[in-house]
Short mmCIF file of C-alpha atoms and ligand atoms in Angstrom, two decimals:
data_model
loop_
_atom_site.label_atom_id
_atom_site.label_comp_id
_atom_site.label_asym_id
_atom_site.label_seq_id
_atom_site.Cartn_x
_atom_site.Cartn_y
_atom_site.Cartn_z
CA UNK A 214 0.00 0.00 0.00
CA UNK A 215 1.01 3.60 -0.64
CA UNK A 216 1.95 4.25 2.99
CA UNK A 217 4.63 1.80 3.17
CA UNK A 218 6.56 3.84 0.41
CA UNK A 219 6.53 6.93 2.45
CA UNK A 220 9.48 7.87 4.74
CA UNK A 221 8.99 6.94 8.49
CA UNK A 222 8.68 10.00 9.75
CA UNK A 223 5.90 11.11 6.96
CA UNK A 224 4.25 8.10 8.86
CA UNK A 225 4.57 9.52 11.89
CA UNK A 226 2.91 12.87 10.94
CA UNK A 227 -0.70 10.71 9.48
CA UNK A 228 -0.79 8.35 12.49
CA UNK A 229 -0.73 11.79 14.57
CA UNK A 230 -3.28 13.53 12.81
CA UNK A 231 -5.33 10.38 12.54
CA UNK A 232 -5.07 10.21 16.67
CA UNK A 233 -6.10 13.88 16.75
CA UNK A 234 -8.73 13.11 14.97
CA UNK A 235 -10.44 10.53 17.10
CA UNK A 236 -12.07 10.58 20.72
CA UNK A 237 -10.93 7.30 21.56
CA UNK A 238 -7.92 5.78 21.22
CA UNK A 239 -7.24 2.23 21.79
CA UNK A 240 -3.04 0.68 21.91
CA UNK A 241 -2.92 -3.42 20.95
CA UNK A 242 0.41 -4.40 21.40
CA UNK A 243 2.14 -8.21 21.12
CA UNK A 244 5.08 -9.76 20.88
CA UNK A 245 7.21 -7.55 19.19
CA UNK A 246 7.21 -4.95 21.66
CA UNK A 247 8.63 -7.47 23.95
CA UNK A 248 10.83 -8.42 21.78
CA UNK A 249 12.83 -5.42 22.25
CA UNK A 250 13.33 -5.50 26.09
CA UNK A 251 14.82 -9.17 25.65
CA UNK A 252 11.95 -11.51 25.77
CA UNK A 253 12.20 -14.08 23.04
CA UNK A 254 9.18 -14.73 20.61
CA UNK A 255 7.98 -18.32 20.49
CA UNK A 256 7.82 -18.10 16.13
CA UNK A 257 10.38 -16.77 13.71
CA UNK A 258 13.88 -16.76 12.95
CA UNK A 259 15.50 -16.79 16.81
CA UNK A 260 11.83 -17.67 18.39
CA UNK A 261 11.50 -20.40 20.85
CA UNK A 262 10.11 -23.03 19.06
CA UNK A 263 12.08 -22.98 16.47
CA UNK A 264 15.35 -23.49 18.46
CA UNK A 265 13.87 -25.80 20.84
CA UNK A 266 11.06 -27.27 18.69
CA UNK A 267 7.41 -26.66 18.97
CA UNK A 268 5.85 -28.13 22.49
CA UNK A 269 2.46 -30.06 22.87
CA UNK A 270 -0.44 -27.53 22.34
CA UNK A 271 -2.41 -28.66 25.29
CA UNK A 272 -0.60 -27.37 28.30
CA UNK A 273 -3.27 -26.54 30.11
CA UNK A 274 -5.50 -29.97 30.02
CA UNK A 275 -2.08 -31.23 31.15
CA UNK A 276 -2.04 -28.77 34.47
CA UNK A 277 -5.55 -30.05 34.69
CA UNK A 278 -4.87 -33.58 34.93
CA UNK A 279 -2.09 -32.90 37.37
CA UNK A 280 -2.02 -29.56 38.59
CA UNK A 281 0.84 -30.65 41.55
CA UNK A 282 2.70 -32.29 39.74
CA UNK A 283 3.26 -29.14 37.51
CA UNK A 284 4.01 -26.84 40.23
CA UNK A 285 6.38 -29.44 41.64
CA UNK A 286 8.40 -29.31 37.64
CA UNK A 287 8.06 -25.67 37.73
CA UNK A 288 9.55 -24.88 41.47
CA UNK A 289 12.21 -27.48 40.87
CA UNK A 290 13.24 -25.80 37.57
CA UNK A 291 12.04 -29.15 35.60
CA UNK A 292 10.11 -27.44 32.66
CA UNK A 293 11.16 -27.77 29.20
CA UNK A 294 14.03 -25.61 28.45
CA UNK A 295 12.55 -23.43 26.20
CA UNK A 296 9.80 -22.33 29.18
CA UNK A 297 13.20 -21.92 31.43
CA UNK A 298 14.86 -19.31 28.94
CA UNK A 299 11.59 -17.80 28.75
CA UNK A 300 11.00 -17.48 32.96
CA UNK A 301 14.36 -16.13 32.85
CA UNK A 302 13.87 -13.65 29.93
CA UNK A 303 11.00 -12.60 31.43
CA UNK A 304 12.54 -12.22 35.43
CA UNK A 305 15.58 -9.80 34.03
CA UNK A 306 13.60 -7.60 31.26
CA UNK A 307 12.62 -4.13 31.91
CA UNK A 308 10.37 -1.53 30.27
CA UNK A 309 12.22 0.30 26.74
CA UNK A 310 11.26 2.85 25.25
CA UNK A 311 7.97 1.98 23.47
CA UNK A 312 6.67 1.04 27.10
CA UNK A 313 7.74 4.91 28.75
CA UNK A 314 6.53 6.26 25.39
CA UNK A 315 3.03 4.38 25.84
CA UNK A 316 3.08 6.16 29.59
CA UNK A 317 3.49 9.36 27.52
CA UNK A 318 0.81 8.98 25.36
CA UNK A 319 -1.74 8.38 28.24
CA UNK A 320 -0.25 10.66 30.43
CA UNK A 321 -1.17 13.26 27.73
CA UNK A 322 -4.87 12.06 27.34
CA UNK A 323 -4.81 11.05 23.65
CA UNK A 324 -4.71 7.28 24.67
CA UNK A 325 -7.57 5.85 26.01
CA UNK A 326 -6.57 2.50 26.75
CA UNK A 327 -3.88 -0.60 26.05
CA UNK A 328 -4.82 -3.74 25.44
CA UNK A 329 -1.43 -6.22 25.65
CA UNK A 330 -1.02 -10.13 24.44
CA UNK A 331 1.89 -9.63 26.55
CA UNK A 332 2.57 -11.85 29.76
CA UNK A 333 5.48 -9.76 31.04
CA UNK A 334 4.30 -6.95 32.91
CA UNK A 335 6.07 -4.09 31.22
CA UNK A 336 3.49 -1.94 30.60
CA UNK A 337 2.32 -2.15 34.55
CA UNK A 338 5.91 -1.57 35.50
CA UNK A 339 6.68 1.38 33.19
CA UNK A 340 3.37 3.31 34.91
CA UNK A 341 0.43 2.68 32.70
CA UNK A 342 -2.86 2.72 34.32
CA UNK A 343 -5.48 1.59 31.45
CA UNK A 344 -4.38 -2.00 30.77
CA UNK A 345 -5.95 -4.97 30.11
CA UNK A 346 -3.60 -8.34 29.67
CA UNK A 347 -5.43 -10.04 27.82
CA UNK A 348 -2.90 -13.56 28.14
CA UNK A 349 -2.26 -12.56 32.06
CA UNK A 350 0.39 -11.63 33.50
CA UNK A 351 3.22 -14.09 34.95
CA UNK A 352 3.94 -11.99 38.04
CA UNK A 353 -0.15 -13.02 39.31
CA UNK A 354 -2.13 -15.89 40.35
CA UNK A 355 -5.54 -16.91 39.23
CA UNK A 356 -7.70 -19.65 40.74
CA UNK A 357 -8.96 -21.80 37.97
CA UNK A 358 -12.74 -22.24 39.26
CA UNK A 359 -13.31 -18.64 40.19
CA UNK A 360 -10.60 -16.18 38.87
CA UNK A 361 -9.61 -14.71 41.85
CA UNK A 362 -5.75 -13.04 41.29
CA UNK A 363 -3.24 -12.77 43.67
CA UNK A 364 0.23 -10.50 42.68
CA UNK A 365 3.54 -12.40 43.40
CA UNK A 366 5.52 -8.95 42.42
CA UNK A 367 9.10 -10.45 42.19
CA UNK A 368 8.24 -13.43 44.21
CA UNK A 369 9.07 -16.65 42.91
CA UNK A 370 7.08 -19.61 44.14
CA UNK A 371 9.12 -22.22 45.79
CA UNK A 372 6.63 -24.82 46.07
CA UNK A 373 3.19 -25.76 44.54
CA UNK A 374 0.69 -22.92 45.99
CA UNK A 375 -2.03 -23.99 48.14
CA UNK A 376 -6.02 -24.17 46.30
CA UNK A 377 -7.83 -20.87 46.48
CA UNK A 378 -9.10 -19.36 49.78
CA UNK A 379 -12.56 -18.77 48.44
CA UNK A 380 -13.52 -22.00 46.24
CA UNK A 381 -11.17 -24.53 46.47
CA UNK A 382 -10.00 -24.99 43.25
CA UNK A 383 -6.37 -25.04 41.43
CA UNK A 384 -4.78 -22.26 41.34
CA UNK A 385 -2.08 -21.33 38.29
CA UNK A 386 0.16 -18.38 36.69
CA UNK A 387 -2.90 -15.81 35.16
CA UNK A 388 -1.02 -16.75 32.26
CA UNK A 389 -3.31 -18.16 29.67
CA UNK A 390 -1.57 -21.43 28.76
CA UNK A 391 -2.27 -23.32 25.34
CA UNK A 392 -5.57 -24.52 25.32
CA UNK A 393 -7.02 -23.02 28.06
CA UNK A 394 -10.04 -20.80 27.82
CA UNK A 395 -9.91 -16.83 27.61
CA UNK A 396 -10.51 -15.53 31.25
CA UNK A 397 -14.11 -13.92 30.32
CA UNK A 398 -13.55 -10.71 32.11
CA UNK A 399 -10.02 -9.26 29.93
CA UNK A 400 -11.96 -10.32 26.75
CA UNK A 401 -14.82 -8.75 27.87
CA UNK A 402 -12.95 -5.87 28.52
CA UNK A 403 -11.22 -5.96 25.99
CA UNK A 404 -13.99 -5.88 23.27
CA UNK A 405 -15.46 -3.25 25.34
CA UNK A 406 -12.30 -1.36 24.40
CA UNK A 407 -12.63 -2.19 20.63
CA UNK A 408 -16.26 -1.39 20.55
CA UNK A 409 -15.84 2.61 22.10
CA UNK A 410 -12.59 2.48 20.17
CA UNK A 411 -12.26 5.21 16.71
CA UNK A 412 -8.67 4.54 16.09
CA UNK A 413 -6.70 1.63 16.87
CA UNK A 414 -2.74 1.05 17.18
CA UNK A 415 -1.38 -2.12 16.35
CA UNK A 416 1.89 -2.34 17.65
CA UNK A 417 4.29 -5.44 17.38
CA UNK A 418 1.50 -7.78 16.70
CA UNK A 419 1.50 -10.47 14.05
CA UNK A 420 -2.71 -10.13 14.16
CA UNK A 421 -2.03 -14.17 13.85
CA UNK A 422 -2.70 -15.17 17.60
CA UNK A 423 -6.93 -15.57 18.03
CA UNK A 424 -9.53 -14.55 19.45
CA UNK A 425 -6.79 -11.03 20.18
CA UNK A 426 -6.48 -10.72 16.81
CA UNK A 427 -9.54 -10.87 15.73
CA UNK A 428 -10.76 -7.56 17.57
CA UNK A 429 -8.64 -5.68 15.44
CA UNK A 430 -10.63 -6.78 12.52
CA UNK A 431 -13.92 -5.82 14.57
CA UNK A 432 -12.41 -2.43 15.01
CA UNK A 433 -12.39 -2.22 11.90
CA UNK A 434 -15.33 -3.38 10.53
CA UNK A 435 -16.54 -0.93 13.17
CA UNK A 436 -15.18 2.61 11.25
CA UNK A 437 -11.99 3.04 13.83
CA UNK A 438 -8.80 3.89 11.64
CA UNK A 439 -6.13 1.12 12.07
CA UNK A 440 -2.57 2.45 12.51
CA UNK A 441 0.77 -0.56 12.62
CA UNK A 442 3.62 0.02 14.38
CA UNK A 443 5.79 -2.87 12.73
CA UNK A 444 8.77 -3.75 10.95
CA UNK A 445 7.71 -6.46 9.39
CA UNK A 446 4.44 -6.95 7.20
CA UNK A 447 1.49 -8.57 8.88
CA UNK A 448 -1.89 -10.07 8.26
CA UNK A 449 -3.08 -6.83 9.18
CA UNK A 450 -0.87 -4.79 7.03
CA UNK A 451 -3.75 -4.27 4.02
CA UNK A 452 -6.53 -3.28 6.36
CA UNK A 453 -4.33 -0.31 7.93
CA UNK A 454 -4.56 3.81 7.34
CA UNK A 455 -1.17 4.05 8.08
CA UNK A 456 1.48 2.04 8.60
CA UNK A 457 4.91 2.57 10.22
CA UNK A 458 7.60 0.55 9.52
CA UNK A 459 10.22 0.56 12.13
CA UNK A 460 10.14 -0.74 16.03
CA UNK A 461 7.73 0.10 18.93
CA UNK A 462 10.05 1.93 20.98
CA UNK A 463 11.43 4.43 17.99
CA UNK A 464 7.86 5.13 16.52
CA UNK A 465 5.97 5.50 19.74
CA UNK A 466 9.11 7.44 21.31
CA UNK A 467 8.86 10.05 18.02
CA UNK A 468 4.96 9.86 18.16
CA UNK A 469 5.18 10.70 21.98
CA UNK A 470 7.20 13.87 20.78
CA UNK A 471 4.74 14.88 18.52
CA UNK A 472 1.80 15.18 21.57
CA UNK A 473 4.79 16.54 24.23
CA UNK A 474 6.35 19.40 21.86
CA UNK A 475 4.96 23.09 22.06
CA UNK A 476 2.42 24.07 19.66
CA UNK A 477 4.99 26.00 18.36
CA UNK A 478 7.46 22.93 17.55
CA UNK A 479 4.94 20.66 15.81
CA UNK A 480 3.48 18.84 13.73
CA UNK A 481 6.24 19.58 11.17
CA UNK A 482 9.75 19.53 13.37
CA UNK A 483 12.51 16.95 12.57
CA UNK A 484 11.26 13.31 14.24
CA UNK A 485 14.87 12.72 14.95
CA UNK A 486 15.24 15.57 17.67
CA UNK A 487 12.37 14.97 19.51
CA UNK A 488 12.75 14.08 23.34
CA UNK A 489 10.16 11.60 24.47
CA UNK A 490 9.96 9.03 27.12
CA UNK A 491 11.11 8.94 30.92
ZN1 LIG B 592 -11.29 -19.80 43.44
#
């Protein structure tokens, strides 16, 4: 599409004006915004699965069938090794750019909301307030029959944790394993989000993981002007108004600028010597 021709910062300048232009605006982000803080992806080139091969897709009937068991590999450092780099990746990352430059953008009141397929926490621990994790968050419990969450911060559990206070049940990470069902309150949330929402940032996402990427077609389909933040081409790519093609933390740190500048400096100052982010 004709946007992809057009110099990043050009780019820049429409997503802006497209974000002026709307009363709500709504931030998906997904793996590629983790990506550049250090967590691995589980697909492409360096990804997981394709060093370590592709695990069994139905991780969480196995926690069903023996949820202590489980624990017992996971507090003993048993997992596969793949989950072990990830735990790891995941334990020493911290919040880049993109994630301070999100904080920006709220913090200025021209976005409404974030939803993240992230697991990491980054966006919590960089200071933004209107989340939703839509995959959890490894630093929480849930309870499996009623949802309840309980934060673990930095703690990391040293033995199976007991069932939940108020039901009984299991409890696991809030992280939404393969093959377990969508926790009914993020994706209701979340779709919430879509629904209000009348321009839409896709940022790092392949739009291949479902049902999250499916709301950005929804938004769509709804009238709200699609904007992605990517380096690569995606699924999404010929559905979008504008599309920027570089990383999350250099186009969200210049599209900070752009809402943090004096009226005087914008919209038309060099991207390059804008100041953004904390
Ligand atoms: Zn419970």
């Amino acid at each position: 599409m004709q946007a992809e021709q057009l110099p990043v910062h050009n780019t820049i300048s429409q997503a802006a004006a497209l974000i002026r232009a709307s009363d709500h605006v709504v931030a998906m982000t997904g793996a590629g915004m983790s990506v550049e803080s250090g967590i691995p992806t589980f697909r492409g080139k360096d990804g997981l699965w394709t060093r370590y091969g592709q695990p069994p897709m139905d991780g969480f009937k196995r926690f069903r069938e023996d949820p202590v068991g489980w624990w017992q590999k996971q507090v003993n450092r048993q997992m596969d090794a793949h989950m072990i780099e990830l735990r790891d990746a995941l334990l020493a990352a911290q919040p880049h750019a993109g994630h301070h430059a999100l904080v920006t953008l709220e913090r200025a009141g021209v976005l409404h909301h974030v939803i993240t397929q992230n697991i990491d926490g980054l966006d919590l621990k960089a200071g933004l307030e209107n989340l939703i994790e839509i995959h959890g968050n490894r630093s929480r419990l849930r309870c499996v029959g009623c949802g309840r969450r309980t934060s673990l911060g930095d703690f990391v559990p040293q033995e199976p944790p007991e069932p939940c206070d108020g039901c009984g049940d299991v409890v696991k990470f809030d992280t939404v394993m393969f093959g377990e069902p969508m926790p009914s309150d993020t994706m209701t949330a979340a779709r919430e989000q879509i629904d209000r929402a009348t321009c839409v940032l896709a940022i790092g996402t392949s739009a291949s993981v479902r049902p999250a990427s499916g709301l950005l077609w929804i938004a769509k389909s709804q009238g709200a002007t699609i904007v992605e933040i990517n380096p690569f081409e995606t699924k999404l790519t010929s559905i979008c108004d504008v599309v920027i093609r570089t990383t999350a933390g250099e186009a969200l740190g210049h599209l900070a600028g752009m809402f943090t500048q004096s009226a005087a400096e914008r919209p038309d100052g060099p991207v390059s010597e804008v100041r953004y982010g904390a």
